């Protein structure tokens, strides 16, 4: 295009800046007068990796979460992005951990004890860190947490539970309605922290230990057994067993395509490679592959182990020949030919039962020996009973039954709420009785015994139509049992 004869000028470049998005479909490109220059030269900025948000994340990877949030909320300028590189919002946290990146800091203190201890070693760091946690992931410690050690435990449970909850395609069971929940706006940071802990070799063992502890504390495997489908993130180990069961169900239904899809998705799961579970998944994957191959072969050829007729080929190293009278077969056939090893014949017309095959003669035997302490992980069977389905007095005498095979007592909080939602307010709690711990106010339940627990309604004005009695795990806040009673105080 009017290229100069002067070699110096001919080598000059022309830069054209178009302050709008490049067209993506053919009709848009035809109407754009600058599209011809993009084809004649080189276009930059129309691919996702060349856009400002991606370039900013590549330039300042430690601020990736903040960059994503800035672009989600508006259109940050270059000046704003430049300031991110040099601005430290949490200088005390930076001094303690060497970073003030939210995702990095949270991952370090949850997975590495030596990093966690530095929070207390720098004066004022804990207060600064708590402000960061409230802003980035919505975490606020419960009032009973007085030390960083207690706050750290609450933080680990909050983070992992909310990753699981935000990833779940269905509503959570009501048993978890009392646990603090993160807003959807915090999803990005929560997912980034969990990914960091699982993907990093120096943090992975700490994550595994934390996830197992939280799963057991919340009885997740038991309380989520009625959820039809879990999410895709790799938060807790119980999901690995659930997915493995789903693969086996698909195999039984001969739905090998969906079984293979799960196997592909779970191939790099942290839990598939933990505690020798990887061997199980490897065996299952090979079995599914074998079945898929076998099905493909069966479509071409039907096989069988033996044939009846007259053997006319002389001796063979791959078959054993019996005379029919030797094996008790009566009929026109003279010989019974049985394939050796795992060899088979292609089926011809006619059918007879061939007897037990070599594969059927193998009886599998599995011996399980426990090498560690067996711990109870399932939800306690607790039942709340009252003589009516309504109440007319501010003191309600509940009957609480705890069923358990082992002789082990547990402690629970038994309280009354003005509704069944997570926002319901407490209107009553257990009062003086033989089973009540005076120090904590918790009820001590003995296994396989019915316990009388009086509930005192604290409010003078209970206007709700119904109240919900709850038996709650005092450590995690998980609701173990509920009972709804109609309010007839005014009758």
GROMACS .gro file of C-alpha atoms in nm:
model
  491
    1UNK     CA    1   0.000   0.000   0.000
    2UNK     CA    2   0.198   0.297  -0.137
    3UNK     CA    3   0.522   0.146  -0.010
    4UNK     CA    4   0.812   0.390  -0.036
    5UNK     CA    5   1.111   0.321  -0.261
    6UNK     CA    6   1.333   0.440   0.023
    7UNK     CA    7   1.444   0.127   0.209
    8UNK     CA    8   1.458   0.313   0.542
    9UNK     CA    9   1.102   0.439   0.508
   10UNK     CA   10   0.979   0.108   0.367
   11UNK     CA   11   1.083  -0.065   0.689
   12UNK     CA   12   0.881   0.166   0.912
   13UNK     CA   13   0.577   0.025   1.093
   14UNK     CA   14   0.228   0.171   1.103
   15UNK     CA   15   0.029   0.138   1.427
   16UNK     CA   16  -0.348   0.176   1.408
   17UNK     CA   17  -0.541   0.198   1.735
   18UNK     CA   18  -0.911   0.114   1.714
   19UNK     CA   19  -1.091   0.199   2.041
   20UNK     CA   20  -1.354  -0.072   2.015
   21UNK     CA   21  -1.380  -0.449   2.019
   22UNK     CA   22  -1.293  -0.633   1.697
   23UNK     CA   23  -1.582  -0.813   1.528
   24UNK     CA   24  -1.612  -1.185   1.586
   25UNK     CA   25  -1.851  -1.295   1.311
   26UNK     CA   26  -1.801  -1.253   0.936
   27UNK     CA   27  -2.074  -0.993   0.894
   28UNK     CA   28  -1.920  -0.769   1.164
   29UNK     CA   29  -1.577  -0.798   1.004
   30UNK     CA   30  -1.708  -0.706   0.657
   31UNK     CA   31  -1.862  -0.385   0.794
   32UNK     CA   32  -1.543  -0.280   0.977
   33UNK     CA   33  -1.322  -0.055   0.753
   34UNK     CA   34  -1.015  -0.138   0.964
   35UNK     CA   35  -1.048  -0.517   0.924
   36UNK     CA   36  -0.836  -0.510   0.607
   37UNK     CA   37  -0.541  -0.371   0.805
   38UNK     CA   38  -0.576  -0.654   1.059
   39UNK     CA   39  -0.549  -0.907   0.775
   40UNK     CA   40  -0.264  -0.725   0.600
   41UNK     CA   41  -0.060  -0.690   0.919
   42UNK     CA   42  -0.088  -0.831   1.269
   43UNK     CA   43  -0.381  -0.771   1.505
   44UNK     CA   44  -0.331  -0.745   1.880
   45UNK     CA   45  -0.588  -0.727   2.158
   46UNK     CA   46  -0.870  -0.931   2.008
   47UNK     CA   47  -0.774  -1.254   2.187
   48UNK     CA   48  -0.852  -1.312   2.555
   49UNK     CA   49  -0.483  -1.352   2.648
   50UNK     CA   50  -0.407  -1.011   2.491
   51UNK     CA   51  -0.677  -0.814   2.674
   52UNK     CA   52  -0.595  -0.581   2.962
   53UNK     CA   53  -0.730  -0.803   3.238
   54UNK     CA   54  -0.523  -1.102   3.125
   55UNK     CA   55  -0.212  -0.890   3.070
   56UNK     CA   56  -0.246  -0.743   3.420
   57UNK     CA   57  -0.272  -1.090   3.576
   58UNK     CA   58   0.037  -1.202   3.383
   59UNK     CA   59   0.233  -0.895   3.497
   60UNK     CA   60   0.127  -0.912   3.866
   61UNK     CA   61   0.025  -1.276   3.930
   62UNK     CA   62   0.031  -1.230   4.309
   63UNK     CA   63  -0.256  -0.979   4.273
   64UNK     CA   64  -0.464  -1.192   4.033
   65UNK     CA   65  -0.767  -1.212   4.262
   66UNK     CA   66  -0.778  -0.835   4.318
   67UNK     CA   67  -0.738  -0.773   3.944
   68UNK     CA   68  -1.030  -1.004   3.863
   69UNK     CA   69  -1.246  -0.829   4.123
   70UNK     CA   70  -1.156  -0.482   3.986
   71UNK     CA   71  -1.261  -0.581   3.633
   72UNK     CA   72  -1.579  -0.747   3.761
   73UNK     CA   73  -1.676  -0.423   3.936
   74UNK     CA   74  -1.587  -0.184   3.653
   75UNK     CA   75  -1.311  -0.076   3.414
   76UNK     CA   76  -0.989  -0.003   3.607
   77UNK     CA   77  -0.736   0.234   3.452
   78UNK     CA   78  -0.369   0.160   3.390
   79UNK     CA   79  -0.284   0.390   3.680
   80UNK     CA   80  -0.500   0.186   3.918
   81UNK     CA   81  -0.337  -0.137   3.803
   82UNK     CA   82   0.014   0.009   3.840
   83UNK     CA   83  -0.058   0.102   4.203
   84UNK     CA   84  -0.150  -0.258   4.286
   85UNK     CA   85   0.209  -0.367   4.234
   86UNK     CA   86   0.346  -0.134   4.499
   87UNK     CA   87   0.054  -0.098   4.740
   88UNK     CA   88   0.045  -0.326   5.046
   89UNK     CA   89  -0.287  -0.320   5.227
   90UNK     CA   90  -0.165  -0.534   5.519
   91UNK     CA   91   0.192  -0.437   5.613
   92UNK     CA   92   0.190  -0.636   5.940
   93UNK     CA   93   0.074  -0.948   5.759
   94UNK     CA   94   0.345  -0.889   5.500
   95UNK     CA   95   0.601  -0.871   5.782
   96UNK     CA   96   0.478  -1.194   5.943
   97UNK     CA   97   0.426  -1.412   5.635
   98UNK     CA   98   0.623  -1.243   5.359
   99UNK     CA   99   0.301  -1.181   5.163
  100UNK     CA  100  -0.023  -0.989   5.202
  101UNK     CA  101  -0.198  -1.164   4.914
  102UNK     CA  102  -0.527  -1.290   5.065
  103UNK     CA  103  -0.526  -1.631   4.899
  104UNK     CA  104  -0.160  -1.692   4.970
  105UNK     CA  105  -0.178  -1.580   5.335
  106UNK     CA  106  -0.484  -1.791   5.417
  107UNK     CA  107  -0.338  -2.101   5.253
  108UNK     CA  108  -0.009  -2.064   5.441
  109UNK     CA  109  -0.156  -2.023   5.790
  110UNK     CA  110  -0.400  -2.314   5.746
  111UNK     CA  111  -0.148  -2.566   5.611
  112UNK     CA  112   0.183  -2.473   5.774
  113UNK     CA  113   0.210  -2.457   6.154
  114UNK     CA  114   0.528  -2.251   6.148
  115UNK     CA  115   0.359  -1.985   5.932
  116UNK     CA  116   0.052  -1.987   6.156
  117UNK     CA  117   0.262  -1.919   6.465
  118UNK     CA  118   0.394  -1.599   6.310
  119UNK     CA  119   0.049  -1.440   6.328
  120UNK     CA  120   0.087  -1.411   6.705
  121UNK     CA  121   0.455  -1.315   6.686
  122UNK     CA  122   0.393  -0.978   6.515
  123UNK     CA  123   0.197  -0.736   6.733
  124UNK     CA  124  -0.125  -0.621   6.569
  125UNK     CA  125  -0.102  -0.878   6.288
  126UNK     CA  126  -0.402  -1.083   6.404
  127UNK     CA  127  -0.632  -0.779   6.406
  128UNK     CA  128  -0.513  -0.680   6.059
  129UNK     CA  129  -0.556  -1.038   5.933
  130UNK     CA  130  -0.912  -1.061   6.069
  131UNK     CA  131  -1.005  -0.742   5.882
  132UNK     CA  132  -0.864  -0.894   5.564
  133UNK     CA  133  -1.058  -1.219   5.619
  134UNK     CA  134  -1.385  -1.032   5.672
  135UNK     CA  135  -1.335  -0.833   5.351
  136UNK     CA  136  -1.208  -1.111   5.124
  137UNK     CA  137  -1.410  -1.418   5.230
  138UNK     CA  138  -1.670  -1.288   5.477
  139UNK     CA  139  -1.520  -1.475   5.773
  140UNK     CA  140  -1.588  -1.350   6.125
  141UNK     CA  141  -1.489  -1.568   6.423
  142UNK     CA  142  -1.754  -1.672   6.672
  143UNK     CA  143  -1.750  -1.485   7.002
  144UNK     CA  144  -1.633  -1.790   7.196
  145UNK     CA  145  -1.302  -1.793   7.003
  146UNK     CA  146  -1.052  -1.609   7.222
  147UNK     CA  147  -0.718  -1.719   7.076
  148UNK     CA  148  -0.564  -1.746   6.728
  149UNK     CA  149  -0.556  -2.127   6.769
  150UNK     CA  150  -0.937  -2.136   6.808
  151UNK     CA  151  -0.988  -1.883   6.528
  152UNK     CA  152  -0.767  -2.089   6.296
  153UNK     CA  153  -0.986  -2.397   6.350
  154UNK     CA  154  -1.300  -2.196   6.274
  155UNK     CA  155  -1.136  -2.046   5.964
  156UNK     CA  156  -1.045  -2.390   5.826
  157UNK     CA  157  -1.400  -2.520   5.875
  158UNK     CA  158  -1.556  -2.203   5.728
  159UNK     CA  159  -1.334  -2.205   5.420
  160UNK     CA  160  -1.368  -2.572   5.323
  161UNK     CA  161  -1.737  -2.598   5.406
  162UNK     CA  162  -1.817  -2.292   5.196
  163UNK     CA  163  -1.613  -2.414   4.899
  164UNK     CA  164  -1.822  -2.732   4.914
  165UNK     CA  165  -2.148  -2.536   4.955
  166UNK     CA  166  -2.079  -2.283   4.679
  167UNK     CA  167  -1.990  -2.565   4.438
  168UNK     CA  168  -2.299  -2.774   4.517
  169UNK     CA  169  -2.565  -2.777   4.240
  170UNK     CA  170  -2.842  -2.839   4.497
  171UNK     CA  171  -2.958  -2.680   4.821
  172UNK     CA  172  -2.776  -2.786   5.136
  173UNK     CA  173  -2.961  -3.007   5.386
  174UNK     CA  174  -3.130  -2.818   5.670
  175UNK     CA  175  -2.884  -2.974   5.916
  176UNK     CA  176  -2.628  -2.718   5.799
  177UNK     CA  177  -2.855  -2.413   5.828
  178UNK     CA  178  -2.682  -2.303   6.148
  179UNK     CA  179  -2.334  -2.282   5.992
  180UNK     CA  180  -2.201  -1.945   5.869
  181UNK     CA  181  -2.226  -1.910   5.492
  182UNK     CA  182  -2.016  -1.705   5.251
  183UNK     CA  183  -2.174  -1.476   4.993
  184UNK     CA  184  -2.141  -1.556   4.623
  185UNK     CA  185  -1.913  -1.252   4.588
  186UNK     CA  186  -1.652  -1.434   4.799
  187UNK     CA  187  -1.651  -1.744   4.579
  188UNK     CA  188  -1.349  -1.641   4.372
  189UNK     CA  189  -1.115  -1.598   4.670
  190UNK     CA  190  -1.240  -1.910   4.850
  191UNK     CA  191  -1.188  -2.125   4.541
  192UNK     CA  192  -0.843  -1.972   4.483
  193UNK     CA  193  -0.731  -2.049   4.840
  194UNK     CA  194  -0.846  -2.411   4.821
  195UNK     CA  195  -0.685  -2.460   4.480
  196UNK     CA  196  -0.360  -2.318   4.616
  197UNK     CA  197  -0.360  -2.563   4.909
  198UNK     CA  198  -0.440  -2.868   4.694
  199UNK     CA  199  -0.207  -2.786   4.404
  200UNK     CA  200   0.103  -2.695   4.604
  201UNK     CA  201   0.329  -2.982   4.708
  202UNK     CA  202   0.434  -2.805   5.030
  203UNK     CA  203   0.076  -2.737   5.139
  204UNK     CA  204  -0.101  -3.053   5.018
  205UNK     CA  205  -0.044  -3.271   5.326
  206UNK     CA  206  -0.171  -2.991   5.552
  207UNK     CA  207  -0.480  -2.957   5.335
  208UNK     CA  208  -0.550  -3.331   5.346
  209UNK     CA  209  -0.533  -3.332   5.726
  210UNK     CA  210  -0.759  -3.026   5.751
  211UNK     CA  211  -1.019  -3.163   5.508
  212UNK     CA  212  -1.042  -3.498   5.690
  213UNK     CA  213  -1.086  -3.320   6.025
  214UNK     CA  214  -1.360  -3.088   5.896
  215UNK     CA  215  -1.543  -3.373   5.720
  216UNK     CA  216  -1.549  -3.576   6.043
  217UNK     CA  217  -1.652  -3.279   6.258
  218UNK     CA  218  -1.948  -3.196   6.034
  219UNK     CA  219  -2.041  -3.562   5.957
  220UNK     CA  220  -2.057  -3.464   5.592
  221UNK     CA  221  -2.055  -3.814   5.447
  222UNK     CA  222  -2.366  -3.909   5.644
  223UNK     CA  223  -2.557  -3.580   5.629
  224UNK     CA  224  -2.519  -3.544   5.251
  225UNK     CA  225  -2.606  -3.901   5.152
  226UNK     CA  226  -2.941  -3.790   5.004
  227UNK     CA  227  -2.785  -3.528   4.775
  228UNK     CA  228  -2.829  -3.660   4.423
  229UNK     CA  229  -2.525  -3.491   4.272
  230UNK     CA  230  -2.215  -3.335   4.424
  231UNK     CA  231  -2.017  -3.048   4.278
  232UNK     CA  232  -1.700  -3.085   4.073
  233UNK     CA  233  -1.448  -2.941   4.319
  234UNK     CA  234  -1.222  -3.168   4.521
  235UNK     CA  235  -1.294  -3.043   4.873
  236UNK     CA  236  -1.357  -3.353   5.088
  237UNK     CA  237  -1.252  -3.720   5.071
  238UNK     CA  238  -1.607  -3.859   5.107
  239UNK     CA  239  -1.685  -3.734   4.755
  240UNK     CA  240  -1.424  -3.974   4.614
  241UNK     CA  241  -1.614  -4.274   4.753
  242UNK     CA  242  -1.943  -4.128   4.626
  243UNK     CA  243  -1.805  -4.088   4.274
  244UNK     CA  244  -1.658  -4.437   4.281
  245UNK     CA  245  -2.000  -4.576   4.374
  246UNK     CA  246  -2.152  -4.378   4.087
  247UNK     CA  247  -1.903  -4.538   3.844
  248UNK     CA  248  -1.999  -4.885   3.966
  249UNK     CA  249  -2.369  -4.806   3.926
  250UNK     CA  250  -2.310  -4.688   3.570
  251UNK     CA  251  -2.119  -5.009   3.496
  252UNK     CA  252  -2.407  -5.220   3.630
  253UNK     CA  253  -2.639  -5.026   3.400
  254UNK     CA  254  -2.394  -5.083   3.112
  255UNK     CA  255  -2.364  -4.704   3.086
  256UNK     CA  256  -1.992  -4.712   3.017
  257UNK     CA  257  -1.982  -4.367   2.855
  258UNK     CA  258  -2.084  -4.185   3.176
  259UNK     CA  259  -1.861  -4.413   3.382
  260UNK     CA  260  -1.565  -4.320   3.164
  261UNK     CA  261  -1.656  -3.951   3.192
  262UNK     CA  262  -1.629  -3.964   3.573
  263UNK     CA  263  -1.302  -4.157   3.551
  264UNK     CA  264  -1.156  -3.889   3.325
  265UNK     CA  265  -1.272  -3.605   3.550
  266UNK     CA  266  -1.138  -3.769   3.866
  267UNK     CA  267  -0.806  -3.891   3.724
  268UNK     CA  268  -0.604  -3.613   3.892
  269UNK     CA  269  -0.808  -3.587   4.212
  270UNK     CA  270  -0.605  -3.538   4.531
  271UNK     CA  271  -0.813  -3.810   4.700
  272UNK     CA  272  -0.770  -4.070   4.427
  273UNK     CA  273  -0.398  -4.061   4.501
  274UNK     CA  274  -0.433  -4.057   4.881
  275UNK     CA  275  -0.421  -4.358   5.114
  276UNK     CA  276  -0.369  -4.600   4.826
  277UNK     CA  277  -0.707  -4.511   4.674
  278UNK     CA  278  -0.529  -4.457   4.344
  279UNK     CA  279  -0.484  -4.833   4.302
  280UNK     CA  280  -0.859  -4.887   4.331
  281UNK     CA  281  -0.934  -4.621   4.071
  282UNK     CA  282  -0.668  -4.762   3.839
  283UNK     CA  283  -0.826  -5.110   3.862
  284UNK     CA  284  -1.176  -4.970   3.804
  285UNK     CA  285  -1.060  -4.768   3.504
  286UNK     CA  286  -0.893  -5.072   3.348
  287UNK     CA  287  -1.206  -5.279   3.407
  288UNK     CA  288  -1.425  -5.015   3.242
  289UNK     CA  289  -1.183  -4.996   2.950
  290UNK     CA  290  -1.188  -5.376   2.922
  291UNK     CA  291  -1.569  -5.384   2.927
  292UNK     CA  292  -1.590  -5.113   2.663
  293UNK     CA  293  -1.347  -5.305   2.444
  294UNK     CA  294  -1.534  -5.630   2.503
  295UNK     CA  295  -1.864  -5.470   2.407
  296UNK     CA  296  -1.711  -5.346   2.085
  297UNK     CA  297  -1.581  -5.692   2.005
  298UNK     CA  298  -1.911  -5.859   2.095
  299UNK     CA  299  -2.084  -5.643   1.838
  300UNK     CA  300  -1.868  -5.807   1.572
  301UNK     CA  301  -1.852  -6.163   1.698
  302UNK     CA  302  -2.032  -6.378   1.957
  303UNK     CA  303  -1.801  -6.621   2.132
  304UNK     CA  304  -1.830  -6.948   2.322
  305UNK     CA  305  -1.602  -7.186   2.508
  306UNK     CA  306  -1.682  -7.518   2.336
  307UNK     CA  307  -1.832  -7.677   2.025
  308UNK     CA  308  -2.015  -8.001   1.949
  309UNK     CA  309  -1.967  -8.185   1.619
  310UNK     CA  310  -1.700  -8.389   1.445
  311UNK     CA  311  -1.337  -8.278   1.482
  312UNK     CA  312  -1.168  -8.327   1.143
  313UNK     CA  313  -0.844  -8.125   1.174
  314UNK     CA  314  -0.630  -8.377   1.359
  315UNK     CA  315  -0.452  -8.290   1.684
  316UNK     CA  316  -0.448  -7.928   1.804
  317UNK     CA  317  -0.252  -7.757   2.082
  318UNK     CA  318  -0.530  -7.503   2.147
  319UNK     CA  319  -0.824  -7.740   2.210
  320UNK     CA  320  -0.902  -8.056   2.407
  321UNK     CA  321  -1.111  -8.323   2.227
  322UNK     CA  322  -1.355  -8.550   2.415
  323UNK     CA  323  -1.578  -8.818   2.271
  324UNK     CA  324  -1.939  -8.732   2.353
  325UNK     CA  325  -2.001  -9.067   2.523
  326UNK     CA  326  -1.708  -8.997   2.756
  327UNK     CA  327  -1.880  -8.686   2.893
  328UNK     CA  328  -2.235  -8.822   2.893
  329UNK     CA  329  -2.367  -8.635   2.588
  330UNK     CA  330  -2.624  -8.822   2.384
  331UNK     CA  331  -2.700  -8.724   2.024
  332UNK     CA  332  -2.564  -8.717   1.672
  333UNK     CA  333  -2.247  -8.525   1.758
  334UNK     CA  334  -1.930  -8.735   1.796
  335UNK     CA  335  -1.685  -8.491   1.958
  336UNK     CA  336  -1.683  -8.213   2.222
  337UNK     CA  337  -1.410  -7.955   2.156
  338UNK     CA  338  -1.311  -7.736   2.453
  339UNK     CA  339  -1.077  -7.437   2.409
  340UNK     CA  340  -0.771  -7.422   2.635
  341UNK     CA  341  -0.689  -7.126   2.860
  342UNK     CA  342  -0.893  -6.816   2.774
  343UNK     CA  343  -0.940  -6.900   2.407
  344UNK     CA  344  -1.289  -6.907   2.258
  345UNK     CA  345  -1.473  -7.023   1.945
  346UNK     CA  346  -1.695  -6.811   1.727
  347UNK     CA  347  -2.052  -6.917   1.798
  348UNK     CA  348  -2.239  -7.112   1.534
  349UNK     CA  349  -2.608  -7.200   1.519
  350UNK     CA  350  -2.742  -7.420   1.791
  351UNK     CA  351  -2.705  -7.390   2.169
  352UNK     CA  352  -2.612  -7.612   2.460
  353UNK     CA  353  -2.496  -7.528   2.813
  354UNK     CA  354  -2.118  -7.555   2.824
  355UNK     CA  355  -2.073  -7.595   3.198
  356UNK     CA  356  -1.859  -7.383   3.425
  357UNK     CA  357  -1.593  -7.169   3.255
  358UNK     CA  358  -1.238  -7.113   3.373
  359UNK     CA  359  -1.327  -6.759   3.482
  360UNK     CA  360  -1.626  -6.885   3.683
  361UNK     CA  361  -1.405  -7.136   3.863
  362UNK     CA  362  -1.210  -6.854   4.035
  363UNK     CA  363  -1.361  -6.761   4.371
  364UNK     CA  364  -1.246  -6.414   4.488
  365UNK     CA  365  -1.155  -6.377   4.855
  366UNK     CA  366  -1.097  -6.041   5.024
  367UNK     CA  367  -0.963  -6.014   5.381
  368UNK     CA  368  -0.984  -5.676   5.556
  369UNK     CA  369  -0.756  -5.611   5.852
  370UNK     CA  370  -0.786  -5.280   6.037
  371UNK     CA  371  -0.447  -5.130   6.123
  372UNK     CA  372  -0.568  -4.820   6.306
  373UNK     CA  373  -0.820  -4.696   6.553
  374UNK     CA  374  -1.181  -4.719   6.434
  375UNK     CA  375  -1.356  -4.388   6.489
  376UNK     CA  376  -1.724  -4.307   6.458
  377UNK     CA  377  -1.787  -4.069   6.170
  378UNK     CA  378  -2.159  -4.098   6.112
  379UNK     CA  379  -2.433  -3.868   6.237
  380UNK     CA  380  -2.554  -3.952   6.592
  381UNK     CA  381  -2.909  -4.091   6.600
  382UNK     CA  382  -3.086  -3.839   6.822
  383UNK     CA  383  -3.464  -3.809   6.852
  384UNK     CA  384  -3.663  -3.523   7.007
  385UNK     CA  385  -4.011  -3.607   7.135
  386UNK     CA  386  -4.296  -3.416   7.299
  387UNK     CA  387  -4.635  -3.538   7.411
  388UNK     CA  388  -4.818  -3.301   7.171
  389UNK     CA  389  -4.742  -3.133   6.840
  390UNK     CA  390  -4.805  -2.794   7.006
  391UNK     CA  391  -4.714  -2.613   7.329
  392UNK     CA  392  -4.916  -2.393   7.565
  393UNK     CA  393  -4.654  -2.321   7.831
  394UNK     CA  394  -4.318  -2.146   7.836
  395UNK     CA  395  -4.156  -2.454   7.987
  396UNK     CA  396  -4.154  -2.747   7.744
  397UNK     CA  397  -4.045  -3.085   7.877
  398UNK     CA  398  -3.876  -3.261   7.588
  399UNK     CA  399  -3.780  -3.629   7.583
  400UNK     CA  400  -3.445  -3.682   7.410
  401UNK     CA  401  -3.326  -4.024   7.298
  402UNK     CA  402  -2.973  -4.101   7.177
  403UNK     CA  403  -2.921  -4.437   7.002
  404UNK     CA  404  -2.566  -4.571   6.972
  405UNK     CA  405  -2.410  -4.919   6.976
  406UNK     CA  406  -2.109  -4.814   7.182
  407UNK     CA  407  -2.123  -4.698   7.543
  408UNK     CA  408  -2.014  -4.342   7.470
  409UNK     CA  409  -2.195  -4.031   7.594
  410UNK     CA  410  -2.213  -3.711   7.386
  411UNK     CA  411  -2.289  -3.347   7.462
  412UNK     CA  412  -2.537  -3.136   7.266
  413UNK     CA  413  -2.699  -2.795   7.281
  414UNK     CA  414  -3.080  -2.815   7.288
  415UNK     CA  415  -3.241  -2.485   7.194
  416UNK     CA  416  -3.567  -2.340   7.058
  417UNK     CA  417  -3.581  -2.113   6.751
  418UNK     CA  418  -3.860  -1.899   6.604
  419UNK     CA  419  -3.840  -2.068   6.265
  420UNK     CA  420  -3.661  -2.328   6.054
  421UNK     CA  421  -3.439  -2.101   5.844
  422UNK     CA  422  -3.075  -2.008   5.898
  423UNK     CA  423  -3.185  -1.658   6.007
  424UNK     CA  424  -3.418  -1.786   6.278
  425UNK     CA  425  -3.352  -1.640   6.624
  426UNK     CA  426  -3.310  -1.838   6.943
  427UNK     CA  427  -3.608  -1.800   7.178
  428UNK     CA  428  -3.532  -2.068   7.435
  429UNK     CA  429  -3.275  -2.309   7.573
  430UNK     CA  430  -3.234  -2.604   7.808
  431UNK     CA  431  -3.275  -2.513   8.174
  432UNK     CA  432  -3.180  -2.691   8.500
  433UNK     CA  433  -3.196  -3.072   8.488
  434UNK     CA  434  -2.983  -3.371   8.586
  435UNK     CA  435  -2.832  -3.403   8.238
  436UNK     CA  436  -2.731  -3.038   8.206
  437UNK     CA  437  -2.367  -2.930   8.242
  438UNK     CA  438  -2.386  -2.617   8.460
  439UNK     CA  439  -2.059  -2.482   8.320
  440UNK     CA  440  -2.146  -2.498   7.950
  441UNK     CA  441  -2.524  -2.534   7.952
  442UNK     CA  442  -2.490  -2.841   7.726
  443UNK     CA  443  -2.690  -3.161   7.771
  444UNK     CA  444  -2.504  -3.488   7.833
  445UNK     CA  445  -2.682  -3.776   7.655
  446UNK     CA  446  -2.618  -4.136   7.754
  447UNK     CA  447  -2.652  -4.394   7.475
  448UNK     CA  448  -2.980  -4.585   7.445
  449UNK     CA  449  -3.144  -4.389   7.725
  450UNK     CA  450  -3.428  -4.138   7.715
  451UNK     CA  451  -3.341  -3.808   7.885
  452UNK     CA  452  -3.589  -3.550   8.014
  453UNK     CA  453  -3.483  -3.197   7.918
  454UNK     CA  454  -3.693  -2.889   8.011
  455UNK     CA  455  -3.673  -2.602   7.762
  456UNK     CA  456  -3.739  -2.252   7.897
  457UNK     CA  457  -3.871  -2.000   7.644
  458UNK     CA  458  -3.680  -1.680   7.722
  459UNK     CA  459  -3.881  -1.423   7.529
  460UNK     CA  460  -4.191  -1.263   7.678
  461UNK     CA  461  -4.342  -1.210   7.335
  462UNK     CA  462  -4.326  -1.514   7.111
  463UNK     CA  463  -4.536  -1.417   6.810
  464UNK     CA  464  -4.424  -1.685   6.565
  465UNK     CA  465  -4.680  -1.949   6.469
  466UNK     CA  466  -4.435  -2.234   6.525
  467UNK     CA  467  -4.104  -2.293   6.698
  468UNK     CA  468  -3.832  -2.541   6.609
  469UNK     CA  469  -3.652  -2.741   6.875
  470UNK     CA  470  -3.296  -2.826   6.773
  471UNK     CA  471  -3.028  -3.063   6.902
  472UNK     CA  472  -2.702  -2.900   6.790
  473UNK     CA  473  -2.340  -3.012   6.786
  474UNK     CA  474  -2.174  -2.760   7.023
  475UNK     CA  475  -1.843  -2.782   6.836
  476UNK     CA  476  -1.955  -2.736   6.476
  477UNK     CA  477  -2.311  -2.600   6.490
  478UNK     CA  478  -2.447  -2.890   6.281
  479UNK     CA  479  -2.812  -2.965   6.360
  480UNK     CA  480  -2.847  -3.331   6.457
  481UNK     CA  481  -3.222  -3.342   6.526
  482UNK     CA  482  -3.525  -3.111   6.498
  483UNK     CA  483  -3.883  -3.102   6.623
  484UNK     CA  484  -4.146  -2.849   6.515
  485UNK     CA  485  -4.418  -2.743   6.761
  486UNK     CA  486  -4.720  -2.519   6.702
  487UNK     CA  487  -4.748  -2.206   6.920
  488UNK     CA  488  -5.069  -2.210   7.128
  489UNK     CA  489  -4.956  -1.982   7.407
  490UNK     CA  490  -5.243  -1.741   7.334
  491UNK     CA  491  -5.517  -2.007   7.320
   0.00000   0.00000   0.00000
